[in-house]
XYZ file of C-alpha atoms in Angstrom:
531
model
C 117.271 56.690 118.737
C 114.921 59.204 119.750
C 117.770 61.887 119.727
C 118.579 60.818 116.372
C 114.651 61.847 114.781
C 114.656 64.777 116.900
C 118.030 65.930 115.482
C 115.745 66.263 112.176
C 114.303 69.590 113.589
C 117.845 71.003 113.194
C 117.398 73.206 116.736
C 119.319 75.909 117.615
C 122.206 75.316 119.465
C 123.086 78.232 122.569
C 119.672 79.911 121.984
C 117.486 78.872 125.326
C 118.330 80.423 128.166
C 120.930 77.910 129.757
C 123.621 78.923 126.562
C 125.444 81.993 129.206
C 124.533 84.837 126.743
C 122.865 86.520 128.926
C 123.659 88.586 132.489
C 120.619 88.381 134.479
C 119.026 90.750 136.975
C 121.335 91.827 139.976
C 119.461 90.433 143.549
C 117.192 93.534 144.692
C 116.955 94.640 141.300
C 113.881 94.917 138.877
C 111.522 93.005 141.452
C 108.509 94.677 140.916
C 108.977 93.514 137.283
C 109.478 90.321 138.412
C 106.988 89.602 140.848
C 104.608 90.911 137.939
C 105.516 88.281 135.904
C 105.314 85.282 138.078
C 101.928 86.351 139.243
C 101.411 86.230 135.420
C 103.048 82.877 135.048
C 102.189 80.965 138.153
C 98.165 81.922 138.659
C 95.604 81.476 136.017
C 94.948 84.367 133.421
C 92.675 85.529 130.768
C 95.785 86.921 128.967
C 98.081 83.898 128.500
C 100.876 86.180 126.468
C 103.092 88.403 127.894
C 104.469 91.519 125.723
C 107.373 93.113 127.851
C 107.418 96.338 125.484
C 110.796 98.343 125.945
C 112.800 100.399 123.725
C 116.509 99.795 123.164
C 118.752 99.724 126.567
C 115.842 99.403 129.072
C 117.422 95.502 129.772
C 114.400 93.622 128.445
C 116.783 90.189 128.145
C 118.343 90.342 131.321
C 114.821 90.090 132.349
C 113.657 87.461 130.274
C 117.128 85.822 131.332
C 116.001 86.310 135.460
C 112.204 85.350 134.331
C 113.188 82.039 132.400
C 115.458 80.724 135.298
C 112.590 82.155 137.805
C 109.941 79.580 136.216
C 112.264 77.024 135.320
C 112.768 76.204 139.088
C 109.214 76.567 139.278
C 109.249 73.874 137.122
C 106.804 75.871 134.907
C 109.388 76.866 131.518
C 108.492 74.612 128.523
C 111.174 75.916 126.505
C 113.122 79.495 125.562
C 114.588 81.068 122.418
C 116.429 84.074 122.598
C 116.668 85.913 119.320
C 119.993 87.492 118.553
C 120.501 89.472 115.210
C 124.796 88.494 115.932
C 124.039 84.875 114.945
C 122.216 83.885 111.585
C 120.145 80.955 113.079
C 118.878 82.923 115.996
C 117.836 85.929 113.925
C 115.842 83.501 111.032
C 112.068 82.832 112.474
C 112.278 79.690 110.536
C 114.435 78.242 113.100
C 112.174 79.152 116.448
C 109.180 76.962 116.491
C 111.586 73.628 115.497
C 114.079 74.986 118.296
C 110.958 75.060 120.806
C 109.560 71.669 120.068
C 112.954 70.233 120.537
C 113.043 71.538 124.249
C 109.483 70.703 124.508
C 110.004 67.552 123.557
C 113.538 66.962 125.579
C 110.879 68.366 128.816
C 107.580 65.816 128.339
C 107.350 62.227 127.032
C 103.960 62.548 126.061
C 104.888 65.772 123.660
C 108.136 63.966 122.659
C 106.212 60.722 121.400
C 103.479 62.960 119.369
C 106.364 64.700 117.793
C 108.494 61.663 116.705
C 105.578 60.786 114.713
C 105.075 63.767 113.215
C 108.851 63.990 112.232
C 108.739 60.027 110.766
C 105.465 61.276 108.410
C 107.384 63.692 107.107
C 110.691 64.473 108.150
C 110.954 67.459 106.486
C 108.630 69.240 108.544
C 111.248 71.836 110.189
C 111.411 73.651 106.701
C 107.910 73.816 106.460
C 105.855 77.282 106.507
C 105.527 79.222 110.150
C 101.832 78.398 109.876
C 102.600 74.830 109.606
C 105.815 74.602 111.769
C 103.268 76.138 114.783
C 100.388 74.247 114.175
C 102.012 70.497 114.004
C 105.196 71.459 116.153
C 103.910 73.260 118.940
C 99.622 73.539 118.930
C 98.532 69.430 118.562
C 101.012 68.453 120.478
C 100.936 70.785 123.440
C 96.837 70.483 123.284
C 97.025 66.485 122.914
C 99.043 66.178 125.643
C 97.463 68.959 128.204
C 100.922 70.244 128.711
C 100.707 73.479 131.459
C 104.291 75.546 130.629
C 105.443 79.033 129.884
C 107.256 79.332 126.679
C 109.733 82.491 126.179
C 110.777 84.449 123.251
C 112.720 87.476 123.827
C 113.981 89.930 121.622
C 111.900 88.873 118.224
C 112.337 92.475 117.173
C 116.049 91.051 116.517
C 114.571 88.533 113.958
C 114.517 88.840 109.980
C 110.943 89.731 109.239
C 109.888 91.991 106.331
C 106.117 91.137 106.468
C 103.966 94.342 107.929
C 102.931 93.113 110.849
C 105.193 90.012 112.757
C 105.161 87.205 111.090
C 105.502 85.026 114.196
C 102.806 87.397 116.128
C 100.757 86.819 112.937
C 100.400 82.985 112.893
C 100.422 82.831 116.602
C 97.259 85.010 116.918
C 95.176 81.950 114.849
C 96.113 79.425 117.520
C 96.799 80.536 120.806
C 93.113 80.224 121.893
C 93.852 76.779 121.755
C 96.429 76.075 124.177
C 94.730 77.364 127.779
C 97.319 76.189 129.660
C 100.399 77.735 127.536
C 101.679 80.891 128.234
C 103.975 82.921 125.764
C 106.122 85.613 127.156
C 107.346 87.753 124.299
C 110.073 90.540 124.764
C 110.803 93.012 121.878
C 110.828 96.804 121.242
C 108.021 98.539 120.266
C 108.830 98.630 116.628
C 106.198 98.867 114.137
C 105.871 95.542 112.774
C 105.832 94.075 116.448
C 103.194 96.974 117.222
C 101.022 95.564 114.536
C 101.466 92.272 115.444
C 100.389 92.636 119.298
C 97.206 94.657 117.824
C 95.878 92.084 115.692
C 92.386 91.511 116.216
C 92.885 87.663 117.372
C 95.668 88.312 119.531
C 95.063 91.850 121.319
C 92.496 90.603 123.612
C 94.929 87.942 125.034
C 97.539 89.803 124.906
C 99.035 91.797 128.441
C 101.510 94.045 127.602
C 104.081 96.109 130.654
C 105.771 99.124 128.605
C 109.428 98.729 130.478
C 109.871 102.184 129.751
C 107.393 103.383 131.273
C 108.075 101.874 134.697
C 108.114 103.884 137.980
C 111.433 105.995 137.414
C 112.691 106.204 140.682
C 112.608 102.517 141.022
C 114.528 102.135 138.171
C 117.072 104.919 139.114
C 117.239 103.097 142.158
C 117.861 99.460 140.471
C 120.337 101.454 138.499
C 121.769 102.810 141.983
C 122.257 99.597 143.197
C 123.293 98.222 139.973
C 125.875 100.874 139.884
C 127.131 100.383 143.789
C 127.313 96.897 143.899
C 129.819 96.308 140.353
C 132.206 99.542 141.313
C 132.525 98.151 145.040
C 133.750 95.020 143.893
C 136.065 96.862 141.321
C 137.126 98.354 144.592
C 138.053 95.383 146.201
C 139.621 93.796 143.359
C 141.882 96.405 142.656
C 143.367 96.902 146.059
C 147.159 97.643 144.654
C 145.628 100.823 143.572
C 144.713 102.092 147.027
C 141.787 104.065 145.908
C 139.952 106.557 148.355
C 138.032 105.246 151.173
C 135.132 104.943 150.621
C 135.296 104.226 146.594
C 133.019 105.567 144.653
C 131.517 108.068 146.822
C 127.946 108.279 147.206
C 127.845 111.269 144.970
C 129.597 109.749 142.324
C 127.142 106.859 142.372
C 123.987 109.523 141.930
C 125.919 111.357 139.015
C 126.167 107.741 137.177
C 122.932 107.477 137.884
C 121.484 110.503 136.759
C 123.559 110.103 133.336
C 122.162 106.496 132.754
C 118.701 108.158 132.516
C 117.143 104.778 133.641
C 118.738 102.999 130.681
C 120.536 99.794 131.872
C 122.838 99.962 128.623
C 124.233 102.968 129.583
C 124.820 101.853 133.290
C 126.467 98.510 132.306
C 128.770 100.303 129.491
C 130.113 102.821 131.707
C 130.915 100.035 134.872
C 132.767 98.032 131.891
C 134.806 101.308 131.280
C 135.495 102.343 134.295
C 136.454 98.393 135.217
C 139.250 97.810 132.542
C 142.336 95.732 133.832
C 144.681 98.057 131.682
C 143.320 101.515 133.344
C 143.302 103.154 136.834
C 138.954 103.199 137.543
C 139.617 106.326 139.733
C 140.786 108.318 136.710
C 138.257 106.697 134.186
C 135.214 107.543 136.457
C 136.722 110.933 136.907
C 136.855 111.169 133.133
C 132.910 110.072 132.593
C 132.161 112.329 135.872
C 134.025 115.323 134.018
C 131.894 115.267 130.464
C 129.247 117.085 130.551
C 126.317 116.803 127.311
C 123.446 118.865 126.323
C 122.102 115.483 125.127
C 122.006 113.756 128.115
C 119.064 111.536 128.735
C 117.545 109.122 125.493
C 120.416 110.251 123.492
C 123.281 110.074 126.090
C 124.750 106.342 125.273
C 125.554 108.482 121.707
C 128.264 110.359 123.961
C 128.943 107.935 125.504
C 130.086 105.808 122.715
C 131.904 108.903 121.418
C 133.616 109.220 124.471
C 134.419 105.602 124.694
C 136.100 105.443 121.026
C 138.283 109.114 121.067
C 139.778 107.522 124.713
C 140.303 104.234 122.475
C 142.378 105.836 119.939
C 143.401 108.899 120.950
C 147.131 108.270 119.890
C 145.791 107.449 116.533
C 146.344 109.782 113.701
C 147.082 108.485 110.867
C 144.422 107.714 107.450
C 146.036 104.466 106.859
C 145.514 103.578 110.513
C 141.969 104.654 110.888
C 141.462 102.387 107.840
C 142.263 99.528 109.948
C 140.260 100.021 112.477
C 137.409 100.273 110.449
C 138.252 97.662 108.757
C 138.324 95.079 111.644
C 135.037 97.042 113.130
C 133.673 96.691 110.375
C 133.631 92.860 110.241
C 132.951 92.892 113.723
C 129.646 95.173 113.186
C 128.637 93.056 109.849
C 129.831 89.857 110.590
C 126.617 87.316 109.798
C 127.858 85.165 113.029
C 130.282 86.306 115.542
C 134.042 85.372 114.620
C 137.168 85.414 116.703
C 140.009 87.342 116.655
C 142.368 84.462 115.173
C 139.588 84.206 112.002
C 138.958 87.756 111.779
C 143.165 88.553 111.104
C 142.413 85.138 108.910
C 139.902 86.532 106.630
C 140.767 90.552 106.749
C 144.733 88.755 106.017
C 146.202 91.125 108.981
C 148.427 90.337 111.975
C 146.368 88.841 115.187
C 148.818 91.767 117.151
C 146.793 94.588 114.846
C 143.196 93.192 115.892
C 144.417 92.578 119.677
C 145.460 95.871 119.563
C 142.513 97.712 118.187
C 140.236 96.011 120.687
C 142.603 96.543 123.025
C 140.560 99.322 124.715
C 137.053 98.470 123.419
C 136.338 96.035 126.322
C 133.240 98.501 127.532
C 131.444 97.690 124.147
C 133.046 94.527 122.707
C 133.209 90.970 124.548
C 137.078 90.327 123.688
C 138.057 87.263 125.223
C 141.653 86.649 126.285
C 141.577 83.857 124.206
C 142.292 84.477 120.517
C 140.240 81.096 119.403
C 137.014 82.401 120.980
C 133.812 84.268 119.699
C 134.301 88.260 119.785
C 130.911 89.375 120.517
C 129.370 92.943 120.802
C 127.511 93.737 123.724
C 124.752 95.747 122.976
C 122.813 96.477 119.055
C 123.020 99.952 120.416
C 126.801 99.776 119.175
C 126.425 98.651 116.078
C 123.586 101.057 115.179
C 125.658 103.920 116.292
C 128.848 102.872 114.263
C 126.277 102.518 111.188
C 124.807 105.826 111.892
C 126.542 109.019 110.292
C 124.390 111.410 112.182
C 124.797 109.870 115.421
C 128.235 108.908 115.482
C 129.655 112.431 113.813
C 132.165 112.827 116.637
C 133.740 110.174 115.710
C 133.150 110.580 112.110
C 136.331 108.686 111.097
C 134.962 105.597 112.686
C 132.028 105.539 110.510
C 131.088 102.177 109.188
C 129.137 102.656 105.579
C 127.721 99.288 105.831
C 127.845 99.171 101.952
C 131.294 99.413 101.462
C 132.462 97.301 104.430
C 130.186 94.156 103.224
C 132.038 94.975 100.013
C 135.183 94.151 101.319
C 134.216 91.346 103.589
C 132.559 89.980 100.378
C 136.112 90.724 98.887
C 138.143 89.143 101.513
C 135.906 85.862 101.804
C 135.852 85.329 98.383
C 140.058 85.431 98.244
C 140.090 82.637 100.691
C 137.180 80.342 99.203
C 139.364 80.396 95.696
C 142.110 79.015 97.312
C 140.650 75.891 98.163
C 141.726 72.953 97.654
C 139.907 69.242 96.709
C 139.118 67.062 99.498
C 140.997 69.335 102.175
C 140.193 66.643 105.164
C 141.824 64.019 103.072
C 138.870 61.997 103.354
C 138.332 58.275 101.590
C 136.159 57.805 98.368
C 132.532 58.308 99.137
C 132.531 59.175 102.772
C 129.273 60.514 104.373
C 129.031 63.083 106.660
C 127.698 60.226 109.528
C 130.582 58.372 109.192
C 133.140 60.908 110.232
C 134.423 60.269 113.649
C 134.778 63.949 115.412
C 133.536 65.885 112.651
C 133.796 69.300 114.128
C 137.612 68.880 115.178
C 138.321 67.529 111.665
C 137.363 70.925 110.109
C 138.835 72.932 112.796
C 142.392 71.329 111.975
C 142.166 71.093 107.898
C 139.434 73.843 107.206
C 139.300 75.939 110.604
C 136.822 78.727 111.272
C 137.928 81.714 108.530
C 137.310 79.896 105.765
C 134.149 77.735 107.006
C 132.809 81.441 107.388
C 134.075 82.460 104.413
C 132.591 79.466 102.367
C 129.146 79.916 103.845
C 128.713 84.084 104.134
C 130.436 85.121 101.290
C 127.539 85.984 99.120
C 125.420 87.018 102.364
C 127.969 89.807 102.007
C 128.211 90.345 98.161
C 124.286 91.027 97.948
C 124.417 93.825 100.677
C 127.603 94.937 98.232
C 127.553 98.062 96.342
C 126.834 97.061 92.191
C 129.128 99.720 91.440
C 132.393 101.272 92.025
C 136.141 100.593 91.847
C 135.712 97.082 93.465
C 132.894 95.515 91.597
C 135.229 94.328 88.410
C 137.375 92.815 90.755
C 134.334 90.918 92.866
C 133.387 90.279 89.515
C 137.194 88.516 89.127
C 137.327 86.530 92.270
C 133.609 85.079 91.526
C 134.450 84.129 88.073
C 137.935 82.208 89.829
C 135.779 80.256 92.661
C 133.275 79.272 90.269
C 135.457 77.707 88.022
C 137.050 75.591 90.416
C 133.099 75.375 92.293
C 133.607 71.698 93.692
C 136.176 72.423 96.656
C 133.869 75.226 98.232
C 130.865 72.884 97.434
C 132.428 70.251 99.175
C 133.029 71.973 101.840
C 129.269 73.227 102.738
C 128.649 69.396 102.437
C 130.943 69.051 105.458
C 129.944 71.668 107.246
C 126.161 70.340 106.758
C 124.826 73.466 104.513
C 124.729 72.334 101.124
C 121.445 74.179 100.461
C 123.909 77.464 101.350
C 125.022 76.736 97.952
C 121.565 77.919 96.081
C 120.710 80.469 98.425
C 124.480 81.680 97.615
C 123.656 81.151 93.749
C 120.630 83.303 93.975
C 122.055 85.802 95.881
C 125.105 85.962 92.939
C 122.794 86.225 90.726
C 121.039 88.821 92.216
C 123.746 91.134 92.569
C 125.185 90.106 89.309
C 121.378 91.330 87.337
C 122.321 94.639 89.302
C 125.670 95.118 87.958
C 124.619 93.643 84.441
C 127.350 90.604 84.026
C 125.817 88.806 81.743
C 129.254 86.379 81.102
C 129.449 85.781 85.270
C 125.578 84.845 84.934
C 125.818 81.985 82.629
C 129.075 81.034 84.506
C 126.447 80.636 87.339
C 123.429 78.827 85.601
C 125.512 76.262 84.300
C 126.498 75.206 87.430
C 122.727 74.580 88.006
């Protein structure tokens, strides 16, 4: 029963620290960081939060990863949200204070009971304002029941936020003070909005703040070292039908890695996965990264080596047509609003499963492609993304450039095309069946619905509004809306089943957004009358 009120705070599923996102810090690595932060944690401080400032790369979540499990078996972790710009709930600050009071409340009776009232007085309270969300989720219940924890949120610069200075940072300032025994450790890069934030007058004096970047570089080249030593000797052993030189790397090979990672982790990690790749000899693929030289090494370096990753990809590619469909499927890989896998992304883009195998084929250094077709293909790194997205940046690869624009255009395009074809009551469902009725729910939608078109129902105008208003394709988006709308009851059914029936006004608005840009004034009242 008390599972059943708590559901009401609609947490986030995967997004503590147990959900296996995350690598965490090779033994011998980063312990100065480390034993920084459970000083922090463990003894009493004047500063109970924690900014772990880093720029892009420097491996600020495999930390928090190593630091959450660290304090958990100290017993001390209240609860953990990793932000994650690749998933829609995890990158929406609406969902992290409900998400943290759930833990919270799955940790401490007291804090459960004093939240299971608050949820029965108004059980609407997860869609509430931050301000409120923080101060009757997380402040009177952690201060009525003189709860002692550490609560982690890493990566908030991943979150939606257009306010000045962090929302989050903003509301958490007011309160703080009144939770002594709570301690927040906050990762994020130092971007200006989270720079504000940390400065604000109520929050900088309790505030501690460790610039990652700025750490000791020889003790990171020498975390990197090890980092680099430890994953290429077990390639080594691994691939022992290979007979590679004795010993494998060499020791000099190791520092030249090094020195090219310029004590960025992301840079480290992508080159291992390259080098590592069941379809390639590693002796010739470190002798390839060992070979290229760059006059931008350092800061700018992972830009080369993404370069050199994607020409190696496709160097037998040389066709326009083909190019197209590799930008294509990065494309909806790179702008996808949660990750999909390869069996919905051929789904949705309507090409063969064998064409998206085959142009991830030799992207395992910067894409998670699992061997499975049914599961989640994930990037690894934002770095990736923003360099795709980049024209100055990626201008080596200039044919793999992903104008964000036009490829939301034809996701928008390709969703829509599947959401018209819908059908009424596609689960064959009796007359007035509620959701809590359904036996097995989620296999019930895999097997009439499956994952394409659940996407496709919920994202499609997520995609339309980041859509160009003008242009060859905007009569026929234009088209395919005017379709769906008509027959509107089969897609709304559908975010009924799928439990996001307010997706449908947010979608609305977002039509009609786009559609005042575009001036389509016949689409618009096809809209409001469905108000």
């Amino acid at each position: 029963m008390d599972l059943e009120i708590l559901a009401k705070l609609e947490p986030v599923k995967n997004a503590g620290y147990k959900s296996g996102h995350h690598d965490k810090c090779l033994p011998g690595t980063r312990e100065s960081v480390l034993i920084n932060l459970m000083l922090w944690a463990m003894l009493p401080q004047d500063q109970n939060v924690f900014w772990l400032n880093g720029l892009a790369g420097t491996g600020k979540s495999t930390i928090a990863q190593s630091f959450s499990e660290a304090v958990a078996k100290e017993g001390l972790l209240g609860a953990s949200f990793f932000c994650s710009r690749d998933y829609l709930d995890r990158r929406e600050l609406k969902h992290i204070f409900p998400t943290l009071a759930y833990q919270l409340a799955c940790h401490y009776p007291d804090f459960r009971n004093h939240i299971i009232r608050i949820i029965k007085k108004d059980p609407t309270i997860a869609h509430t304002s931050l301000i409120s969300q923080l101060e009757n989720l997380l402040i009177n219940p952690l201060s009525g029941g003189n709860i002692s924890c550490v609560i982690v949120i890493d990566a908030l610069d991943e979150c939606i936020d257009n306010e000045p200075s962090s929302a989050i940072l903003s509301v958490l300032g007011q309160f703080v003070k009144q939770l002594p025994l709570v301690k927040f450790f906050i990762t994020g890069r130092p971007e200006p909005r989270i720079r504000t934030g940390f400065r604000l007058p109520l929050l900088e004096p309790i505030t501690q703040i460790f610039l990652l970047h700025e750490v000791d570089l020889i003790s990171v080249d020498n975390d990197i070292k090890l980092y680099l030593t430890h994953r290429l000797t077990t390639v080594a052993k691994q691939r022992i039908e290979l007979k590679l030189p004795n010993p494998w790397p060499h020791e000099y090979e190791i520092g030249v890695l090094t020195k090219k990672s310029s004590q960025l982790f992301i840079f480290a990690s992508t080159m291992v996965r390259f080098i590592e790749s069941s379809q390639h000899e590693p002796d010739k693929r470190l002798k390839l990264l060992l070979s290229t030289t760059t006059a931008h090494e350092g800061r700018t370096g992972i830009d080369s080596l993404y370069s050199q990753i994607l020409l190696h990809a496709f160097s037998d590619i040389h066709e326009p047509e083909e190019y197209e469909d590799i930008r294509q499927i990065l494309g909806a890989i790179v702008l996808a609003f949660n990750p999909l896998s390869q069996k919905d992304l051929s789904i949705i883009l309507g090409v063969s499963t064998s064409l998206t195998s085959t142009t991830l084929r030799h992207l395992h250094s910067v894409i998670l492609v699992p061997s499975d077709e049914t599961k989640e293909v994930r990037i690894f790194h934002k770095s990736f993304p923003d360099f795709l997205q980049d024209s100055k940046r990626c201008i080596k690869v200039a044919r793999l450039y992903i104008n964000p624009k036009t490829y939301h255009e034809g996701m928008a395009i390709s969703c829509l095309e599947l959401v018209k074809e819908l059908k009424m009551n596609p689960c064959s469902l009796p007359p007035f069946t509620m959701n809590q009725d359904i036996q097995d729910l989620p296999q019930l939608l895999e097997n009439n619905i499956g994952g394409a078109v659940e996407y496709a129902c919920t994202y499609w105008a997520g995609h339309l509004k980041l859509s160009p208003t003008s242009g060859d394709f905007s009569e026929q988006i234009i088209d395919l809306t005017t379709v769906m709308l008509q027959n509107a009851p089969p897609w709304i059914e559908v975010m009924s089943l799928v439990n996001h029936l307010e997706g449908v006004i947010h979608s609305m608005n977002s039509l009609l957004d786009w559609l005042d840009k575009v001036s389509s004034s016949y689409l618009s009242n096809t809209v409001e009358s469905i108000y």
